[in-house]
Amino acid sequence: MRTPPTCSFPKSSKALLISEVHMLLDHRKRQNESADEEQEFSEVFMKTYAYTDSFRKFKNKETIMSARSFLMQKKLHKFELAALGNLCPEAPEEAKALIPSLEGRFEDEELRQILDDIGTKRSLQYYNTTTTTTYKYSLGMKSWST
């Protein structure tokens, strides 16, 4: 029987949110598009880009930074932080089922408040995007970027 390979990371490494990975890949994609000679991306890059686009919970840099900053203020391990930010469970029971290490470390009410705050950040990002786009349109700006 073969022993599976092990993987180790430096203690200083961070667990990224899917939204952060998407932001990094998008930056790389835009760099390539603005280069003099565009290079074709690998199939793995494009599949990863599509995956992160489908499953990211936070759609803009400000919301991503706000969510990470908020979660970093809590007594969370870096992998719990990433799991909460990637899964965005709605109830303490769901969070504890998905992330068993939360059990016994957080009271349900404290965990509910964390989940509610993350949910609020998610819902406000759509409001802010819509408001910004509408505002730019009403000013007659040609760019639809937000």
Short mmCIF file of C-alpha atoms in Angstrom, two decimals:
data_model
loop_
_atom_site.label_atom_id
_atom_site.label_comp_id
_atom_site.label_asym_id
_atom_site.label_seq_id
_atom_site.Cartn_x
_atom_site.Cartn_y
_atom_site.Cartn_z
CA MET A 1 0.00 0.00 0.00
CA ARG A 2 1.37 3.39 -1.00
CA THR A 3 1.62 6.18 1.54
CA PRO A 4 -0.13 9.30 0.29
CA PRO A 5 2.11 12.32 -0.18
CA THR A 6 2.09 14.85 2.61
CA CYS A 7 1.75 18.54 2.20
CA SER A 8 3.07 21.13 4.60
CA PHE A 9 2.81 24.89 4.60
CA PRO A 10 4.78 27.53 6.48
CA LYS A 11 3.13 28.71 9.70
CA SER A 12 2.89 32.19 8.19
CA SER A 13 0.69 30.98 5.31
CA LYS A 14 -2.94 32.10 5.09
CA ALA A 15 -5.99 30.18 4.05
CA LEU A 16 -7.58 32.19 1.25
CA LEU A 17 -11.22 32.82 0.59
CA ILE A 18 -12.41 31.61 -2.81
CA SER A 19 -13.23 35.26 -3.49
CA GLU A 20 -9.59 36.22 -2.85
CA VAL A 21 -8.34 33.50 -5.19
CA HIS A 22 -10.74 34.76 -7.86
CA MET A 23 -9.50 38.31 -7.37
CA LEU A 24 -5.87 37.14 -7.84
CA LEU A 25 -6.73 35.11 -10.95
CA ASP A 26 -8.77 37.98 -12.38
CA HIS A 27 -5.85 40.35 -11.84
CA ARG A 28 -3.55 37.95 -13.69
CA LYS A 29 -6.10 37.58 -16.50
CA ARG A 30 -6.43 41.37 -16.89
CA GLN A 31 -2.63 41.76 -16.89
CA ASN A 32 -2.43 39.27 -19.72
CA GLU A 33 -5.19 40.99 -21.70
CA SER A 34 -3.41 44.34 -21.50
CA ALA A 35 0.00 42.90 -22.45
CA ASP A 36 1.45 43.46 -25.90
CA GLU A 37 1.45 39.73 -26.58
CA GLU A 38 -1.47 37.92 -25.01
CA GLN A 39 -0.59 34.42 -23.87
CA GLU A 40 -3.08 31.60 -23.79
CA PHE A 41 -3.95 30.39 -20.30
CA SER A 42 -3.80 26.73 -19.41
CA GLU A 43 -6.95 24.67 -19.13
CA VAL A 44 -6.36 24.36 -15.37
CA PHE A 45 -6.16 28.15 -15.02
CA MET A 46 -9.40 28.66 -16.94
CA LYS A 47 -11.24 25.92 -15.01
CA THR A 48 -10.02 27.35 -11.71
CA TYR A 49 -11.09 30.82 -12.81
CA ALA A 50 -14.56 29.53 -13.74
CA TYR A 51 -14.84 27.59 -10.46
CA THR A 52 -13.88 30.59 -8.34
CA ASP A 53 -16.26 32.80 -10.30
CA SER A 54 -19.11 30.37 -9.63
CA PHE A 55 -18.45 29.78 -5.94
CA ARG A 56 -17.10 33.08 -4.62
CA LYS A 57 -19.34 34.63 -2.01
CA PHE A 58 -17.98 38.17 -2.16
CA LYS A 59 -17.91 39.94 -5.51
CA ASN A 60 -15.79 43.07 -5.01
CA LYS A 61 -12.50 43.96 -3.36
CA GLU A 62 -14.05 46.17 -0.68
CA THR A 63 -16.44 43.46 0.49
CA ILE A 64 -13.71 40.81 0.43
CA MET A 65 -11.43 42.98 2.55
CA SER A 66 -14.27 43.88 4.90
CA ALA A 67 -15.28 40.24 5.39
CA ARG A 68 -11.71 39.08 6.06
CA SER A 69 -11.06 41.98 8.42
CA PHE A 70 -14.27 41.26 10.33
CA LEU A 71 -13.52 37.54 10.64
CA MET A 72 -9.93 38.20 11.71
CA GLN A 73 -11.27 40.07 14.75
CA LYS A 74 -12.96 36.89 15.97
CA LYS A 75 -11.26 34.05 17.83
CA LEU A 76 -11.03 31.90 14.70
CA HIS A 77 -8.26 29.66 13.42
CA LYS A 78 -7.20 30.73 9.92
CA PHE A 79 -8.86 27.67 8.39
CA GLU A 80 -12.10 28.28 10.30
CA LEU A 81 -12.02 31.85 9.00
CA ALA A 82 -11.65 30.63 5.42
CA ALA A 83 -14.33 27.97 5.84
CA LEU A 84 -16.84 30.47 7.25
CA GLY A 85 -16.02 32.97 4.49
CA ASN A 86 -16.28 30.34 1.76
CA LEU A 87 -19.33 28.44 2.97
CA CYS A 88 -21.30 31.31 4.55
CA PRO A 89 -23.54 29.05 6.64
CA GLU A 90 -26.79 30.65 7.76
CA ALA A 91 -27.26 29.07 11.19
CA PRO A 92 -24.93 28.13 14.07
CA GLU A 93 -25.99 24.47 13.79
CA GLU A 94 -25.02 24.44 10.11
CA ALA A 95 -21.70 26.16 10.84
CA LYS A 96 -20.84 23.64 13.57
CA ALA A 97 -21.81 20.71 11.35
CA LEU A 98 -19.59 22.00 8.54
CA ILE A 99 -16.76 23.17 10.83
CA PRO A 100 -16.72 20.84 13.86
CA SER A 101 -13.90 22.76 15.58
CA LEU A 102 -16.38 25.59 16.28
CA GLU A 103 -18.34 23.30 18.63
CA GLY A 104 -17.77 24.29 22.25
CA ARG A 105 -15.73 27.38 21.35
CA PHE A 106 -18.63 29.65 20.48
CA GLU A 107 -22.05 30.02 22.03
CA ASP A 108 -24.84 29.76 19.47
CA GLU A 109 -25.79 33.42 19.92
CA GLU A 110 -22.21 34.64 19.38
CA LEU A 111 -21.87 32.45 16.29
CA ARG A 112 -25.29 33.60 15.02
CA GLN A 113 -24.12 37.23 15.27
CA ILE A 114 -20.96 36.43 13.27
CA LEU A 115 -23.00 34.64 10.59
CA ASP A 116 -25.57 37.44 10.45
CA ASP A 117 -22.83 40.04 10.03
CA ILE A 118 -21.25 38.05 7.19
CA GLY A 119 -24.69 37.65 5.58
CA THR A 120 -25.23 41.40 5.83
CA LYS A 121 -21.90 42.07 4.11
CA ARG A 122 -22.90 39.69 1.31
CA SER A 123 -26.30 41.30 0.79
CA LEU A 124 -24.97 44.86 0.90
CA GLN A 125 -22.38 44.16 -1.80
CA TYR A 126 -25.21 43.72 -4.33
CA TYR A 127 -26.90 46.90 -3.17
CA ASN A 128 -23.64 48.84 -3.45
CA THR A 129 -22.91 47.43 -6.92
CA THR A 130 -26.42 48.27 -8.16
CA THR A 131 -26.30 51.73 -6.62
CA THR A 132 -22.88 52.50 -8.11
CA THR A 133 -23.89 51.27 -11.57
CA THR A 134 -27.16 53.21 -11.46
CA TYR A 135 -25.36 56.32 -10.26
CA LYS A 136 -22.75 56.11 -13.03
CA TYR A 137 -25.50 55.58 -15.60
CA SER A 138 -27.46 58.57 -14.32
CA LEU A 139 -24.33 60.72 -14.66
CA GLY A 140 -23.97 59.64 -18.28
CA MET A 141 -20.72 57.77 -17.73
CA LYS A 142 -19.92 55.32 -20.47
CA SER A 143 -18.13 52.82 -18.23
CA TRP A 144 -20.36 50.22 -16.64
CA SER A 145 -17.60 48.98 -14.36
CA THR A 146 -18.30 49.12 -10.65
#
